[in-house]
Short mmCIF file of C-alpha atoms in Angstrom, two decimals:
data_model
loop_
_atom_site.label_atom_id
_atom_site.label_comp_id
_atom_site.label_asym_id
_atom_site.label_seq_id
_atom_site.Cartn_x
_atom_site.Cartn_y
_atom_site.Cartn_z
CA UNK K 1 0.00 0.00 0.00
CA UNK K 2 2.66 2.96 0.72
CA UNK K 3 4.30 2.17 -2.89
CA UNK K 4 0.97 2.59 -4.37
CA UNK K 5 -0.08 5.90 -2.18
CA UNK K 6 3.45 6.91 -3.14
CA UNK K 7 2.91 6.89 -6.79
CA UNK K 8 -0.28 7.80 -6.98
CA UNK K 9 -0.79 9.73 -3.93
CA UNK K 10 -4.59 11.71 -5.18
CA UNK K 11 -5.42 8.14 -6.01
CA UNK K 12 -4.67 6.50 -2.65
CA UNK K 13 -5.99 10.01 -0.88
CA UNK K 14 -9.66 9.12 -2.99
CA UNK K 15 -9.42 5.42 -1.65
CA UNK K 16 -8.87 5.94 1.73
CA UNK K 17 -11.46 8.85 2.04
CA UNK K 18 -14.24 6.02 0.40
CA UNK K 19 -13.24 3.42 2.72
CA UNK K 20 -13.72 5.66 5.21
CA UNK K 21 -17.31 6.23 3.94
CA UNK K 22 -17.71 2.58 3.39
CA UNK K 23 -17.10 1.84 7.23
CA UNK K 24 -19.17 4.64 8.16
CA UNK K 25 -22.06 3.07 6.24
CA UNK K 26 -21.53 -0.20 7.74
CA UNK K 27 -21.45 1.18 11.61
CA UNK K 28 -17.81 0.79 12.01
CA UNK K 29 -17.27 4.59 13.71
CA UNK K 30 -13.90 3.95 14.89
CA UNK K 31 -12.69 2.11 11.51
CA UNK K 32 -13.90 4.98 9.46
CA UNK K 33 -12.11 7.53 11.33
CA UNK K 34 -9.01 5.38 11.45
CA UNK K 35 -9.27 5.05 7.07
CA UNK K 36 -9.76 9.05 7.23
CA UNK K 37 -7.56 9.87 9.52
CA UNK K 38 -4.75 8.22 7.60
CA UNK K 39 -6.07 9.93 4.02
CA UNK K 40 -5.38 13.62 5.93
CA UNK K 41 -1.55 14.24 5.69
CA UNK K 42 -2.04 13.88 1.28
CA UNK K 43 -4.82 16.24 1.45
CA UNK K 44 -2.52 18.56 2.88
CA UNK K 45 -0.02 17.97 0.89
CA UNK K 46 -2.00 17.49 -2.53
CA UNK K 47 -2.74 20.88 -4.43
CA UNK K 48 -6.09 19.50 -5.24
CA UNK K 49 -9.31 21.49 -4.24
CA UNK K 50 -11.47 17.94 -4.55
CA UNK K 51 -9.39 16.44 -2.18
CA UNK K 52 -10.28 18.75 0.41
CA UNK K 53 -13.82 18.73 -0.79
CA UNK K 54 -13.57 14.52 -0.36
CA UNK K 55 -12.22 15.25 3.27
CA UNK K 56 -14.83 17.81 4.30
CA UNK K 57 -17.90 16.07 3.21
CA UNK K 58 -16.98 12.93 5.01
CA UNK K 59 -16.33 15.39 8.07
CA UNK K 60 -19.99 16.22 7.71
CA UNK K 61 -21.40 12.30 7.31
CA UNK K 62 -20.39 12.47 10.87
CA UNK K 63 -23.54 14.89 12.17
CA UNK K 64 -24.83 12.02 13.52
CA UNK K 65 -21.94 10.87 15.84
CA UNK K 66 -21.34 14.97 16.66
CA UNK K 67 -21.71 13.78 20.46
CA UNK K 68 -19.06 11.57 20.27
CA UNK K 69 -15.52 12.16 21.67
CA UNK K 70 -14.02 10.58 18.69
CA UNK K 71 -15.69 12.40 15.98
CA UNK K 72 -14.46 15.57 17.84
CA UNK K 73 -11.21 15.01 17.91
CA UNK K 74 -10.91 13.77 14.40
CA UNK K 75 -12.64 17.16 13.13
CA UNK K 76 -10.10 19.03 15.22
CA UNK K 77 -7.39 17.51 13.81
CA UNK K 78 -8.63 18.00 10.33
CA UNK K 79 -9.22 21.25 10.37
CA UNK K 80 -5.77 21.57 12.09
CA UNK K 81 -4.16 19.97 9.42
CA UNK K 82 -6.19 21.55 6.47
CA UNK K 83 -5.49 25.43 7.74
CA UNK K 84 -1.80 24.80 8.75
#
């Protein structure tokens, strides 16, 4: 997997953000954030306005775990990483 986010980096950025999406669909909370979480340092990094957009609207699937500890901290850090 690294040699493939590597050489396509946007590519891997897009996978990781639809897993993410995927596991949110399916109930897995902590398994989504873990697959988005780990899609956030080549959004920074990419020059890409969609990747941002791909990272941002999975921030907002997560309105309905708002309450929860986890989904605070990972919006924290994203919009940590995203401004910096």
């Amino acid at each position: 997997m690294i040699e493939f986010s590597e050489r396509i980096p946007r590519t891997a950025q897009f996978n990781q953000l639809h897993a993410a999406e995927a596991y949110l669909g399916m109930g897995e909370l902590e398994q989504a954030l873990d697959s988005a979480r780990a899609a956030i340092p080549a959004t920074r990094t990419l020059t890409s306005a969609r990747t941002v957009e791909l990272a941002r609207q999975f921030a907002g699937q997560l309105d309905p775990y708002g309450d929860s500890v986890m989904v605070r901290e990972f919006r924290d850090h994203l919009n940590r990483e995203l401004v910096a």
